[in-house]
Short mmCIF file of C-alpha atoms in Angstrom, two decimals:
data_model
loop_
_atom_site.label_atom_id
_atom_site.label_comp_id
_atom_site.label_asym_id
_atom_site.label_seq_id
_atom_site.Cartn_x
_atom_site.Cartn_y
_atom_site.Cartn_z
CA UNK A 1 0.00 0.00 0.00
CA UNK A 2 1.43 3.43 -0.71
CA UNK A 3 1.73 6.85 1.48
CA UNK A 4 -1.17 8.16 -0.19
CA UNK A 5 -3.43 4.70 -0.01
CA UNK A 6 -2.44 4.44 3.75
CA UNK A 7 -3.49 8.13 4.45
CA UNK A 8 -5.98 7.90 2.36
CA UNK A 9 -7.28 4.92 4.55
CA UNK A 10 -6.76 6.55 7.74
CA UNK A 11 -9.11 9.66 6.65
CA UNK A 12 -11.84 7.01 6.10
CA UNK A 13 -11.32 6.09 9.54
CA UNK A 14 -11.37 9.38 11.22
CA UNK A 15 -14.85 10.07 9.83
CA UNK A 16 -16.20 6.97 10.43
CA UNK A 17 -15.19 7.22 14.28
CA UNK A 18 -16.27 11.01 14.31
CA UNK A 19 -19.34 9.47 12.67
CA UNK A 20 -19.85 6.69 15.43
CA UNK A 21 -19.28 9.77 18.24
CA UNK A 22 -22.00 11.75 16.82
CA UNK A 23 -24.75 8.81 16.81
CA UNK A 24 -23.69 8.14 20.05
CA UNK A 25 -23.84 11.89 21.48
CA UNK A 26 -27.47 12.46 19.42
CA UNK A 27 -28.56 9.20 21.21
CA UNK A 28 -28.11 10.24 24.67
CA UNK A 29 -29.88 13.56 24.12
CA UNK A 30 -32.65 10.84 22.82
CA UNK A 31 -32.80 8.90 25.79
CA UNK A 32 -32.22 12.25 28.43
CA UNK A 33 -35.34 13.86 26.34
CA UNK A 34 -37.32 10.90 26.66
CA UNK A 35 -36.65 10.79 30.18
CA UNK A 36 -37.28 13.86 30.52
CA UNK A 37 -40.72 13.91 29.12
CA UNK A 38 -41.31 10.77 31.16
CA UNK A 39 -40.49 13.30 34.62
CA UNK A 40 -42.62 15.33 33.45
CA UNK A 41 -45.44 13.55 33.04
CA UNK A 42 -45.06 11.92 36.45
CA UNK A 43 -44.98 15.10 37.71
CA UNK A 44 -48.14 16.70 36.15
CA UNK A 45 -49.69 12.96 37.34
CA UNK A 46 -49.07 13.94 40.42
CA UNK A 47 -49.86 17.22 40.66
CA UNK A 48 -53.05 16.10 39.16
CA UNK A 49 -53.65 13.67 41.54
CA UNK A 50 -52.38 16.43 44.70
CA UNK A 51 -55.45 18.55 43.46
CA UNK A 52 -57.64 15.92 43.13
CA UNK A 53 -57.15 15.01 46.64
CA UNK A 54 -57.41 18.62 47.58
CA UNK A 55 -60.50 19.62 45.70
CA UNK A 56 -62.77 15.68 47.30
CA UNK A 57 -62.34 14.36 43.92
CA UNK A 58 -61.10 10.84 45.58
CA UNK A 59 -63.52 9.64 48.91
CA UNK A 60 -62.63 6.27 49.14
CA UNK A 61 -58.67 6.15 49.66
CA UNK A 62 -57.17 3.02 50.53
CA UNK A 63 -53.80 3.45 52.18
CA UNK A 64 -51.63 -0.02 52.09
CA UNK A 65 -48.12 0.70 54.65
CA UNK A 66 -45.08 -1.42 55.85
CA UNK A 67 -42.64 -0.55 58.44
CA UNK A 68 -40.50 1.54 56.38
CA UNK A 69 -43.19 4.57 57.76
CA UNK A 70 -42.22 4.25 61.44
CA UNK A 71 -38.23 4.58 60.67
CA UNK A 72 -38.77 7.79 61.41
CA UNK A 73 -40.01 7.41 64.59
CA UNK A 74 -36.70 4.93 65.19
CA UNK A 75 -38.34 1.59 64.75
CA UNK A 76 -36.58 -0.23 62.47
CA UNK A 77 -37.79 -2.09 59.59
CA UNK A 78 -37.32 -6.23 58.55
CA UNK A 79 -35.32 -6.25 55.82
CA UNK A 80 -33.31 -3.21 54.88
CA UNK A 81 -29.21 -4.45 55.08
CA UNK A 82 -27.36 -3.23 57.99
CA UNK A 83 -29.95 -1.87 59.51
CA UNK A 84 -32.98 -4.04 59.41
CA UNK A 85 -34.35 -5.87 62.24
CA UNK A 86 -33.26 -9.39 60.82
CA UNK A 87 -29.87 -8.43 60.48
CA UNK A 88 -29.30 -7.06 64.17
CA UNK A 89 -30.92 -10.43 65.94
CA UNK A 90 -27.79 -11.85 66.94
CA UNK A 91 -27.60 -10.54 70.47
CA UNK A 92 -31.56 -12.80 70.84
CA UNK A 93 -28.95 -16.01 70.10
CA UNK A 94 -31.73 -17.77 67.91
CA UNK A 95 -30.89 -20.70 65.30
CA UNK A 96 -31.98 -17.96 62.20
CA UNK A 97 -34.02 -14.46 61.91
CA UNK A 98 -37.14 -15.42 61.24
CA UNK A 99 -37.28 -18.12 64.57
CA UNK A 100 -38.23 -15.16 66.50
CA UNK A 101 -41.48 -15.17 65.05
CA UNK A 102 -42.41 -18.77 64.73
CA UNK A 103 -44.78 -20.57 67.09
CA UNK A 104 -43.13 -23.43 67.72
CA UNK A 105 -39.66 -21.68 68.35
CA UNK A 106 -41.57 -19.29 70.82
CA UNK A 107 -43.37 -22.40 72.75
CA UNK A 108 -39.47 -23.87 73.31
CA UNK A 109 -38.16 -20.13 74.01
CA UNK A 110 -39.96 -17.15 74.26
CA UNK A 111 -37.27 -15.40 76.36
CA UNK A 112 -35.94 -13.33 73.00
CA UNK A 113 -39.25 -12.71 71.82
CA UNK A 114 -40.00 -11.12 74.72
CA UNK A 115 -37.08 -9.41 74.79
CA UNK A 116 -37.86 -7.90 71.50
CA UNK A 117 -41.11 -7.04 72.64
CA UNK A 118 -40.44 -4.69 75.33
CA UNK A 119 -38.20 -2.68 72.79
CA UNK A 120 -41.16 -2.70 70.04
CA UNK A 121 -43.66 -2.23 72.93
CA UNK A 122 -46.88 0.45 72.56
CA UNK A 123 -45.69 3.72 74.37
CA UNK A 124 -41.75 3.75 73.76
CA UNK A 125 -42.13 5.47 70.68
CA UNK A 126 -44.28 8.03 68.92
CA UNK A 127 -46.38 8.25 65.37
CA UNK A 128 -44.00 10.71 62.63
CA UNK A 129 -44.86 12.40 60.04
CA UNK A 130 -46.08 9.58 57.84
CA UNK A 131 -48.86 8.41 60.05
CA UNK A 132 -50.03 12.04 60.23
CA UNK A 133 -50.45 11.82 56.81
CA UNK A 134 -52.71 9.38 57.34
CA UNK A 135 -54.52 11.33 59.67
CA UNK A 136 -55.15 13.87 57.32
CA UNK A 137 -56.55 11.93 54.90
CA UNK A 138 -58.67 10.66 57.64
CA UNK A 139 -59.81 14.28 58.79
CA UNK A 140 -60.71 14.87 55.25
CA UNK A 141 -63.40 12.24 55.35
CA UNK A 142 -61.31 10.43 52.22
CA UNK A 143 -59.98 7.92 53.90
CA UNK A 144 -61.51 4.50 53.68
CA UNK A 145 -59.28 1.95 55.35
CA UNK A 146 -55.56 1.74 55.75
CA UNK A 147 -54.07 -1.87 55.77
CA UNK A 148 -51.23 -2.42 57.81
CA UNK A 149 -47.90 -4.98 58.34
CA UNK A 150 -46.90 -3.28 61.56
CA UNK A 151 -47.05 -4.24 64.95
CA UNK A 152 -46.33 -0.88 66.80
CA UNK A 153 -49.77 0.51 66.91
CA UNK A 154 -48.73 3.91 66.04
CA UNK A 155 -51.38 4.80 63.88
CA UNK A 156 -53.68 4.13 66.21
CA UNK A 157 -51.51 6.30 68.44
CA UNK A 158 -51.70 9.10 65.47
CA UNK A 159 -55.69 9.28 65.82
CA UNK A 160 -56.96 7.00 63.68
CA UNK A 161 -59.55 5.02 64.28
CA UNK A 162 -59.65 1.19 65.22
CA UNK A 163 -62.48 0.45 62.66
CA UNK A 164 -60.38 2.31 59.73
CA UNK A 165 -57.27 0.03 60.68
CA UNK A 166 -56.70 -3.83 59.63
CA UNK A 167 -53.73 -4.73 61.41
CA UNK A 168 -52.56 -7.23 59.05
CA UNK A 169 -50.02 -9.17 61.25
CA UNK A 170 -51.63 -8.22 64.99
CA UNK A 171 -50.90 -5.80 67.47
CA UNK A 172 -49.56 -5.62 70.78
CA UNK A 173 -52.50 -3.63 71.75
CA UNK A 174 -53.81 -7.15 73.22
CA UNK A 175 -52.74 -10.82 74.46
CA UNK A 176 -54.37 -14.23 74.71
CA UNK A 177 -53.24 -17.14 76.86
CA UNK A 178 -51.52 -19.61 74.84
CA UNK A 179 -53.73 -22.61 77.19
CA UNK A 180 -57.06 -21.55 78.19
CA UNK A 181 -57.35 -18.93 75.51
CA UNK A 182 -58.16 -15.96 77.79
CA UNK A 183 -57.45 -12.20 76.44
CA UNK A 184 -55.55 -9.47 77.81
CA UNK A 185 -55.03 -6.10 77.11
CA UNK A 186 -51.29 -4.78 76.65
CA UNK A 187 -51.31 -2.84 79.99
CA UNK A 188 -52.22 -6.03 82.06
CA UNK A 189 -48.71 -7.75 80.78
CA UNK A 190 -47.15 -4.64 80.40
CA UNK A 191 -45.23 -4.54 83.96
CA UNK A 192 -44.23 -8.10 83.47
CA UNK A 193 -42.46 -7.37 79.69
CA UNK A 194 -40.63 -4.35 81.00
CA UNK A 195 -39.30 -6.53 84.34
CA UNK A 196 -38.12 -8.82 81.97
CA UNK A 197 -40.65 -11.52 83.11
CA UNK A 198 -42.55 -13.82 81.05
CA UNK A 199 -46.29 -13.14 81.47
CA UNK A 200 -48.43 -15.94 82.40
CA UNK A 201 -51.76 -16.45 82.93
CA UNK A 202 -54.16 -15.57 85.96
CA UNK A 203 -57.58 -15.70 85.06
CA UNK A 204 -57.82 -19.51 85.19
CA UNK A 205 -56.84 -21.70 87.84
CA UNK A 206 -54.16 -23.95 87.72
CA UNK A 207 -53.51 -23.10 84.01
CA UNK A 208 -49.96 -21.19 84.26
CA UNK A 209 -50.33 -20.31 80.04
CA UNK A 210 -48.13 -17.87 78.82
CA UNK A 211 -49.58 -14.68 77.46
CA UNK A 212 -48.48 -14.42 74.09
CA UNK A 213 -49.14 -10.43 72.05
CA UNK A 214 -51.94 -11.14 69.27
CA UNK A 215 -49.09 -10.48 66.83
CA UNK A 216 -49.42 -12.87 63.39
CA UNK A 217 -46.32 -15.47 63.56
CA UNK A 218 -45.55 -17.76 60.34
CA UNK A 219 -47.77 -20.00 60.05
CA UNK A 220 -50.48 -18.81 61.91
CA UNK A 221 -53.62 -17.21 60.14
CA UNK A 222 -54.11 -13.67 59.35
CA UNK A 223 -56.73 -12.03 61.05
CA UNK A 224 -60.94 -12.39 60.30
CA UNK A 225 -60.62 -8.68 59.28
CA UNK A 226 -57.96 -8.84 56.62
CA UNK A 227 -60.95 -10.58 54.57
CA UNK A 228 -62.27 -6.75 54.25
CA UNK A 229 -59.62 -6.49 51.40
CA UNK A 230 -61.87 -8.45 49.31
CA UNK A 231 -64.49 -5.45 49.12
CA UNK A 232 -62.24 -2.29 49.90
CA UNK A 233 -59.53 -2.81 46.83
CA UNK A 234 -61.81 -3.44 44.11
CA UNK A 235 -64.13 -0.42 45.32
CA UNK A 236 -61.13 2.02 45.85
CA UNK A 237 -60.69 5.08 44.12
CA UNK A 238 -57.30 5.65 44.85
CA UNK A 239 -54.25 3.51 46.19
CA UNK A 240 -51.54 4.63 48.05
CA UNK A 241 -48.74 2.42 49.01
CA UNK A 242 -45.85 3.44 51.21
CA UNK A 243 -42.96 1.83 53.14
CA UNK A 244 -43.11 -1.50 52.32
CA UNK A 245 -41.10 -4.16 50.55
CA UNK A 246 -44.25 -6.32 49.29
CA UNK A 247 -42.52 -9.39 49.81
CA UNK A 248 -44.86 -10.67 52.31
CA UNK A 249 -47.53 -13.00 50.93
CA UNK A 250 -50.79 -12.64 51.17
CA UNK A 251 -50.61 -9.14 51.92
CA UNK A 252 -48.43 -8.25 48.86
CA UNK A 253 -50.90 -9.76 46.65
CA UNK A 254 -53.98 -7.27 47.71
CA UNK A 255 -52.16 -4.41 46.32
CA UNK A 256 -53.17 -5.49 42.63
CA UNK A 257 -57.06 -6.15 43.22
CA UNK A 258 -57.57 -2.62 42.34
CA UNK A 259 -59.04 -1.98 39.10
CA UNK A 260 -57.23 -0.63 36.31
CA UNK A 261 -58.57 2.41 36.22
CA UNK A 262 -57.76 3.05 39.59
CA UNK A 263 -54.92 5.39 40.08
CA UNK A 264 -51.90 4.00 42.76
CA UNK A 265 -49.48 5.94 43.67
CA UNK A 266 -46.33 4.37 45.34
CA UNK A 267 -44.01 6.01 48.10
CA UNK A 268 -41.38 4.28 48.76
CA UNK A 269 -37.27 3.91 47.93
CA UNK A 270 -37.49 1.70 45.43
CA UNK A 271 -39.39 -0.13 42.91
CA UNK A 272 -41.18 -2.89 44.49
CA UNK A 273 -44.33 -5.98 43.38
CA UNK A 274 -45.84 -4.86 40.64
CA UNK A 275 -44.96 -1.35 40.25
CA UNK A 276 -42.25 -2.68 38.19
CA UNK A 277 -44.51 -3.28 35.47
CA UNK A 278 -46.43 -0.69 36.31
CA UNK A 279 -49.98 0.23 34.61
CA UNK A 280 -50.88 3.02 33.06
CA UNK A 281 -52.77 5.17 36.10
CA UNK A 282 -49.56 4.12 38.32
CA UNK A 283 -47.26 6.93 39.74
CA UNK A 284 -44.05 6.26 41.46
CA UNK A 285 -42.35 8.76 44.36
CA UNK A 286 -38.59 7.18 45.12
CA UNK A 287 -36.93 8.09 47.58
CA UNK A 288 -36.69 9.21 51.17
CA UNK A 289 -40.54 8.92 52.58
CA UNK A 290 -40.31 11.33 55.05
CA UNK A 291 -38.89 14.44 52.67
CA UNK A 292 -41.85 13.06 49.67
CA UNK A 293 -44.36 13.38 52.10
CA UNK A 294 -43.66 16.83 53.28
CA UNK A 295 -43.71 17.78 50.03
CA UNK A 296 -47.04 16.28 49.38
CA UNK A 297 -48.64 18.15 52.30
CA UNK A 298 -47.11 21.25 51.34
CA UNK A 299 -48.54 21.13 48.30
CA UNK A 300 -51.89 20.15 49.76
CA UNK A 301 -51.49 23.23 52.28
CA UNK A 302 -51.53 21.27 55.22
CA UNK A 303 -47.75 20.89 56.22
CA UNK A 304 -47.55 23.20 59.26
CA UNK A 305 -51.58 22.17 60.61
CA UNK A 306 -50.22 18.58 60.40
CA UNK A 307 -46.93 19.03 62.18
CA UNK A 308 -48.28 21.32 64.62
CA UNK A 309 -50.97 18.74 65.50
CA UNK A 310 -47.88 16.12 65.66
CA UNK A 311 -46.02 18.29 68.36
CA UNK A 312 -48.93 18.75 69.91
CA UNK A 313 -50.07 14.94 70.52
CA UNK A 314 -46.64 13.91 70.85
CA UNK A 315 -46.08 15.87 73.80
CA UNK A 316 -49.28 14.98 74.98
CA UNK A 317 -48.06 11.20 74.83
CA UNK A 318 -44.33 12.14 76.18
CA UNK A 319 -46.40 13.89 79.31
CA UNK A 320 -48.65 10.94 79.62
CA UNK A 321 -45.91 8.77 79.36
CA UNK A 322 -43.42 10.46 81.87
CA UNK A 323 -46.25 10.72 84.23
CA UNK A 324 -46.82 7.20 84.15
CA UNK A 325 -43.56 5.92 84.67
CA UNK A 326 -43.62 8.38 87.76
CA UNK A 327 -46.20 6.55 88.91
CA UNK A 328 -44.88 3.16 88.49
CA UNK A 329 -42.30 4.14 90.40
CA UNK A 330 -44.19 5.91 93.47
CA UNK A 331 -46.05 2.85 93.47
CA UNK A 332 -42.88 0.49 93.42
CA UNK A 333 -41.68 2.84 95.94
CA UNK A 334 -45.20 2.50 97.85
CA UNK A 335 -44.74 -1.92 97.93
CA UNK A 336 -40.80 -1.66 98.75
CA UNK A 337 -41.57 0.38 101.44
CA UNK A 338 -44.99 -1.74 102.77
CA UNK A 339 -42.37 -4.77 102.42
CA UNK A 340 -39.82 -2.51 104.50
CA UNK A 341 -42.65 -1.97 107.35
CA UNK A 342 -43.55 -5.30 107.53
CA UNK A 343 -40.36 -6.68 107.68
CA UNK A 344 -39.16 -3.99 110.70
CA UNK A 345 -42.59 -5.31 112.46
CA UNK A 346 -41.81 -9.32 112.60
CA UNK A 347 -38.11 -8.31 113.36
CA UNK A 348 -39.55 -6.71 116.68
CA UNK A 349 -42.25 -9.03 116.97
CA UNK A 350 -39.62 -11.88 116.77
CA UNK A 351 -37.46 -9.97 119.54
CA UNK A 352 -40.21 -9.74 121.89
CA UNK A 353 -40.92 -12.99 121.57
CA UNK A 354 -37.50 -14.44 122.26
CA UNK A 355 -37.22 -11.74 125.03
CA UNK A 356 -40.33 -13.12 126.90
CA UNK A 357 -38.70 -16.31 126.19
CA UNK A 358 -35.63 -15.95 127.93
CA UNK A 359 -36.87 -14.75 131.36
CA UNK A 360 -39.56 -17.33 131.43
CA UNK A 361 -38.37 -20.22 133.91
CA UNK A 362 -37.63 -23.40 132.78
CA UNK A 363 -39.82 -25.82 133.28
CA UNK A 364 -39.04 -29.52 132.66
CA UNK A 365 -41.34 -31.41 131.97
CA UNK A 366 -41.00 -34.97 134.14
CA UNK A 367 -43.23 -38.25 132.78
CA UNK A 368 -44.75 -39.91 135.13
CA UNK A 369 -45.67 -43.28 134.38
CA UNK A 370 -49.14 -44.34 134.31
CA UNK A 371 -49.92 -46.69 137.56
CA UNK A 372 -51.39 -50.02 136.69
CA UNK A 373 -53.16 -52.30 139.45
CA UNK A 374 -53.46 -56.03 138.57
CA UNK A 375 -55.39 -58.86 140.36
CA UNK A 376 -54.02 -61.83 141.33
CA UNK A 377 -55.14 -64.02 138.45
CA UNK A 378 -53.51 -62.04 136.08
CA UNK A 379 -50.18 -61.49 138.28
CA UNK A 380 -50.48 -65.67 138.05
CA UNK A 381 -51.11 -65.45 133.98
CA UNK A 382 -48.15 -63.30 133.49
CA UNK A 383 -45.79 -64.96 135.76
CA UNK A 384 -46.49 -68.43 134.36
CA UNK A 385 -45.91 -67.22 130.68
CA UNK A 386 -42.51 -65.37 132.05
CA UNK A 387 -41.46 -68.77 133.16
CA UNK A 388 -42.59 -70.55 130.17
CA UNK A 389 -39.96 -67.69 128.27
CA UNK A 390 -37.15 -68.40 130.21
CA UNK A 391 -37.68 -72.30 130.40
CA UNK A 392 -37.41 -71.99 126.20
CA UNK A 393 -34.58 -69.96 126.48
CA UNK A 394 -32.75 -72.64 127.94
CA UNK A 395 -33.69 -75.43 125.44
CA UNK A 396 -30.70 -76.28 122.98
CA UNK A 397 -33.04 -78.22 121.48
CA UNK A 398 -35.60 -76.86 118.59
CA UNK A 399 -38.28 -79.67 119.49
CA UNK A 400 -40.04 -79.09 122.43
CA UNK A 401 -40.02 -82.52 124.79
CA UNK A 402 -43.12 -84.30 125.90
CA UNK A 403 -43.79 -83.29 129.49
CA UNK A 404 -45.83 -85.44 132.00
CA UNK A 405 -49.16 -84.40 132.68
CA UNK A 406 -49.17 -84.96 136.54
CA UNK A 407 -45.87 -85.13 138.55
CA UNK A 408 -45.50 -86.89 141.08
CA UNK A 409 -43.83 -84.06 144.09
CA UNK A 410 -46.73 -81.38 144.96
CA UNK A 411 -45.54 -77.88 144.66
CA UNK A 412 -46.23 -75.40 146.83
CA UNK A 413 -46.19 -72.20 144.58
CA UNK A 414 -49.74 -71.77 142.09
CA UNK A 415 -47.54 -70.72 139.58
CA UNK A 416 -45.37 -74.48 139.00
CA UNK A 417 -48.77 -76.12 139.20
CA UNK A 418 -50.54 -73.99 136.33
CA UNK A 419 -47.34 -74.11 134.19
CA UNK A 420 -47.82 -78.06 134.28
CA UNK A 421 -51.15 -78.11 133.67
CA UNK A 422 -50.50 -75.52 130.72
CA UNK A 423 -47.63 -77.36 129.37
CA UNK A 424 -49.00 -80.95 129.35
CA UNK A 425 -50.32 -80.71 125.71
CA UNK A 426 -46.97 -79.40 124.20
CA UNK A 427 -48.91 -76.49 123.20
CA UNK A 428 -48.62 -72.97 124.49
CA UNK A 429 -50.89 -70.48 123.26
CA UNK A 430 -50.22 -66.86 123.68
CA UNK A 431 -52.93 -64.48 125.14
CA UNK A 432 -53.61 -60.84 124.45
CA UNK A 433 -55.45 -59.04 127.57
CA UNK A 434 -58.52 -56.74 126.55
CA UNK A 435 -58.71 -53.32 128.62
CA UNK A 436 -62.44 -52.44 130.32
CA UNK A 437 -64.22 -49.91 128.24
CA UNK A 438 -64.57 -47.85 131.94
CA UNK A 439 -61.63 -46.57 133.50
CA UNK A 440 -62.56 -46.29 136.46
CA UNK A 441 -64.22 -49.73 137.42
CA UNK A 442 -60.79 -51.03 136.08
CA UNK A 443 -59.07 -52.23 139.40
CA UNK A 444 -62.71 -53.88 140.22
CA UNK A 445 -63.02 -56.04 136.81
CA UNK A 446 -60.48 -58.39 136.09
CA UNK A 447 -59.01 -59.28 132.82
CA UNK A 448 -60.25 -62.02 130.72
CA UNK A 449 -57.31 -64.03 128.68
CA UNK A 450 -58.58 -65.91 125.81
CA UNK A 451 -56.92 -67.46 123.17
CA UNK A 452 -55.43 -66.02 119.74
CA UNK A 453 -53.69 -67.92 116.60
CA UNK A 454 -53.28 -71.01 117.11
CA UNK A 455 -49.08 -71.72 116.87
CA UNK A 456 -48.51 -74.94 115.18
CA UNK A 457 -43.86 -74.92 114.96
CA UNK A 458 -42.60 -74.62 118.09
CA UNK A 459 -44.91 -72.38 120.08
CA UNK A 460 -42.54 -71.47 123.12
CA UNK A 461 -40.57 -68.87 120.38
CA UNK A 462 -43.72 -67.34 119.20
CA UNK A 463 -45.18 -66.88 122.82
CA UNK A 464 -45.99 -63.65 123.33
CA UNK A 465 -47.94 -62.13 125.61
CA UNK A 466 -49.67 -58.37 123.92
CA UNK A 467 -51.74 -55.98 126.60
CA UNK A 468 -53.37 -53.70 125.61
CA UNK A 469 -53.48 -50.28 127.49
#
């Protein structure tokens, strides 16, 4: 190839690269234009749907939340890395995340559920910003129910009402014994979460149940009331979604009952469920919730009523809730010092008592024995069978001999005669003495011997003779 060939080629190749440089540059301002016009038309969607809201337009609002709306408060949410809930259950020491909330985990342990309950307990922390939002919807008479996955309570804690909430996965706001099935409302097991005491049952006798929060554990059935989705979605004007991940089934599903012509508009910080297809009426805020939502209600003219009305009731519930842990302790003050008082009392009462004990006289107590007056007879009786004893004692032999029934010297003692006569059938029978009934006409009535078992081996070792007194 010659000089001029070679620069001849390289020409060619300038323009075709200045060529390929210009596509590329007239491309982008394609794409930025188009996504541009796509802004823009989010933007006008939502300013549409901002004076919609404004002018009544919408009445029947359906507001579907997660836990990403009470971050702000300084709950945190499930699932975000680093942060989330899952990822900072190590200190609990359970097998896996998720165990916390799992029925059969909790009847083995329920020590680090309980543990996690007194930090996500009712009172500790306060509605934001995004439940006031809420409540302004609700004020406006637009709001028609607001489906929930939290457990905190806070909107009801932001003024809205029970029968415009479905708590989705429970509440703390009440308990039921895990045996006998009573319920309980959070302030009756309140005491014995913050003590760091598992609650347990008292209404029932004998049933020692522990007192589990109605919150929804895996496995366990949603709530009668999350059936209301069946009628509220599909009769919704508008959806609004905000804070959640919609990974939890079935409560990611209800989000896409709505019709098609129903406008939903998602808040969140990403792109979640079905909003990444989204349909035609669907607008999409990412971000930071807190900073969209103020400027939704500043564009509705109702940021400063709205966070004055959150200072307001959020003092109100600091107030209330300083007040009551003043009480809590007066009154913890009020038992230690009962306890105190009543302690000081049997230490005194104890003193006394061994005082009064030590300059009281000794008295010993001497046992005298019962006298006992016998007859003759039985003197005779108990002497011959004394005899009998000692004669067997002195037997080498197990066999008893045969013994003449008549001898041949006389003896002068009763006693050697009436052994004799006793002994002459090789059989010695022992005798058990009955007691009179009467006491007192005892030294008058003598005792009658008669005759028990019948001793066939050697009677003489199994003579006994048994009184009774």
């Amino acid at each position: 190839m010659s000089k001029k060939d070679s620069r001849t080629y390289l020409s060619d190749n300038n323009r075709n690269g200045k060529l390929k440089d210009l596509s590329n540059r007239l491309s982008k301002i394609e794409i930025t234009s188009k996504s541009i016009r796509e802004n823009s038309n989010k933007k006008n969607s939502l300013d549409k749907l901002i004076e919609s809201i404004k002018n009544g337009q919408y009445n029947k609002i359906v507001v579907i939340v997660g836990a990403g709306i009470s971050t702000a408060s300084g709950i945190p949410d499930f699932r975000t890395p680093g942060t989330g809930l899952y990822d900072n259950l190590q200190r609990y020491n359970i097998p896996y995340p998720e165990a916390i909330f799992e029925l059969n985990y909790f009847n083995k342990n329920s020590n680090p559920f309980f543990h996690l309950a007194k930090e996500l307990y009712p009172g500790k922390y306060f509605p934001n910003i995004n439940h006031y939002f809420i409540r302004y919807l609700y004020e406006n008479n637009i709001l028609h129910r607001v489906y929930t996955q939290n457990i905190d309570g806070l909107e009801r804690m932001a003024g809205i009402p029970p029968d415009k909430i479905v708590e989705a996965h429970g509440t703390f706001m009440s308990g039921t014994c895990q045996k006998c099935h009573k319920k309980y409302s959070c302030e009756d097991i309140r005491q014995d979460i913050f003590n760091d005491k598992i609650p347990i049952c008292s209404k029932m006798s004998r049933c020692n149940g522990i007192i589990k929060p109605d919150i929804v554990f895996f496995d366990e059935d949603l709530p009668q009331r999350f059936e209301l989705y069946r009628k509220d979605l599909p009769m919704s004007d508008c959806c609004i979604v905000m804070g959640t991940s919609l990974s939890v089934y079935p409560f990611a599903d209800i989000v896409d009952l709505t019709k098609h012509s129903t406008v939903r508009l998602l808040i969140n910080r990403q792109l979640v469920g079905t909003f990444l297809k989204p349909r035609t009426n669907d607008i999409t805020l990412i971000g930071d919730l807190e900073t969209n939502i103020k400027d939704i209600l500043t564009k509705l003219d109702a940021f400063h009523y709205i966070t004055d009305l959150m200072k307001k009731e959020n003092d109100q519930h600091e107030y209330n809730k300083k007040s009551q842990y003043k009480n809590h302790l007066k009154s913890s003050t009020t038992i230690l010092n009962d306890r105190l008082k009543a302690a000081q009392t049997y230490l005194k009462e104890k003193e006394k008592f061994s005082r009064l004990n030590s300059n009281r006289q000794q008295v010993q107590l001497i046992t005298k024995p019962n006298p006992v007056s016998y007859n003759e007879s039985t003197k005779i009786i108990i002497e011959k069978h004394n005899d009998a004893l000692l004669f067997n004692r002195k037997r080498s032999k197990s066999a008893l001999p045969h013994l003449p029934s008549k001898q041949s010297s006389s003896s002068s003692s009763s006693s050697s005669s009436s052994l004799n006569s006793s002994l002459s059938e090789c059989e010695l029978m022992p005798f058990s003495f009955k007691r009179p009934s009467d006491s007192k006409t005892q030294s008058s009535r003598q005792i009658q011997a008669r005759a028990t078992t019948k001793v066939k081996i050697n009677p003489l070792l199994n003579a006994t003779l048994r009184t009774v007194f």
